[in-house]
XYZ file of C-alpha atoms in Angstrom:
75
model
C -29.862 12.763 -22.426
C -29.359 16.063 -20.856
C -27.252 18.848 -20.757
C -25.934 21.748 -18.902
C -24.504 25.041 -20.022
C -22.193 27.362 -18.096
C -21.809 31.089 -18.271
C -20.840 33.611 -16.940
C -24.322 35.063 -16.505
C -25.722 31.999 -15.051
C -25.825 28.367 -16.034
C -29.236 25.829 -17.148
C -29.670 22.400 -17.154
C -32.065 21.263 -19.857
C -33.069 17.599 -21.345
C -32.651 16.956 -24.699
C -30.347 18.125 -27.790
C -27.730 20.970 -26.856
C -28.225 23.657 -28.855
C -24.295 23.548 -29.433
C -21.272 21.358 -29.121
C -20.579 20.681 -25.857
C -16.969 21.131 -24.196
C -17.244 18.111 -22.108
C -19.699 14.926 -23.090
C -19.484 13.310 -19.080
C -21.592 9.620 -19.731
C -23.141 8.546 -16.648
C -26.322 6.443 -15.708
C -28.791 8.635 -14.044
C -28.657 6.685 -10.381
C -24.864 7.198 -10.030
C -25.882 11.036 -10.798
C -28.423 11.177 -8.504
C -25.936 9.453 -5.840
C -22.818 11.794 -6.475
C -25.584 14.933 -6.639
C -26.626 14.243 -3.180
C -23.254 12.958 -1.240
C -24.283 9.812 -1.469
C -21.081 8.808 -3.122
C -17.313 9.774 -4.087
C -17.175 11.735 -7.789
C -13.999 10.197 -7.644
C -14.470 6.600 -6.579
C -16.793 6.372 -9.669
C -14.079 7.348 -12.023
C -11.791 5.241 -11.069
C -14.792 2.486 -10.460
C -15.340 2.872 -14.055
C -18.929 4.474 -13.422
C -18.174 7.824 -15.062
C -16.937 8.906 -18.658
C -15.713 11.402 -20.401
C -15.289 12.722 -24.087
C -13.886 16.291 -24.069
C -10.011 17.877 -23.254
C -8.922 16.318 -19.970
C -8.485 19.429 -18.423
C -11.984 19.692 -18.116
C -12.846 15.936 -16.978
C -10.346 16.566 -14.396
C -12.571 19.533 -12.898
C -15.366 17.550 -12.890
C -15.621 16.357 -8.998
C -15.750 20.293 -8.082
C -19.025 19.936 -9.416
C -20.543 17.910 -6.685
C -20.032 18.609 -3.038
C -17.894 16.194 -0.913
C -19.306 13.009 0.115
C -21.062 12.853 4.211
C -18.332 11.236 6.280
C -20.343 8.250 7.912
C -18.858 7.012 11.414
């Protein structure tokens, strides 16, 4: 597992045990991570596809997409 933690001085991603309780637990596979990191696909076509989870205040699952830029518009 990994983690990442947000401040306002700066934020880390790190692998392993937080060293606190997260806000937000999001459960995804690493290959639909890698794919919604790089554009390759819709944050929110794998919600509602089932592909991404959340355990945490829905406020914050519902920020989620902002996290990843917008998927390439293929012609």
């Amino acid at each position: 597992s990994a983690w990442i933690h947000v401040a306002p001085e700066g934020s880390r991603a790190c692998i392993g045990v937080p060293d606190s309780l997260p806000d937000l637990t999001v459960i995804v596979d690493a290959v639909v991570l890698n794919e919604l990191w790089w554009g390759k696909r819709s944050c929110d076509e794998a919600i509602r596809r089932g592909d991404v989870g959340f355990e945490g205040p829905s406020h914050l699952a519902a920020a989620y997409p902002g996290w990843f830029r917008p998927a390439p518009i293929t012609a």
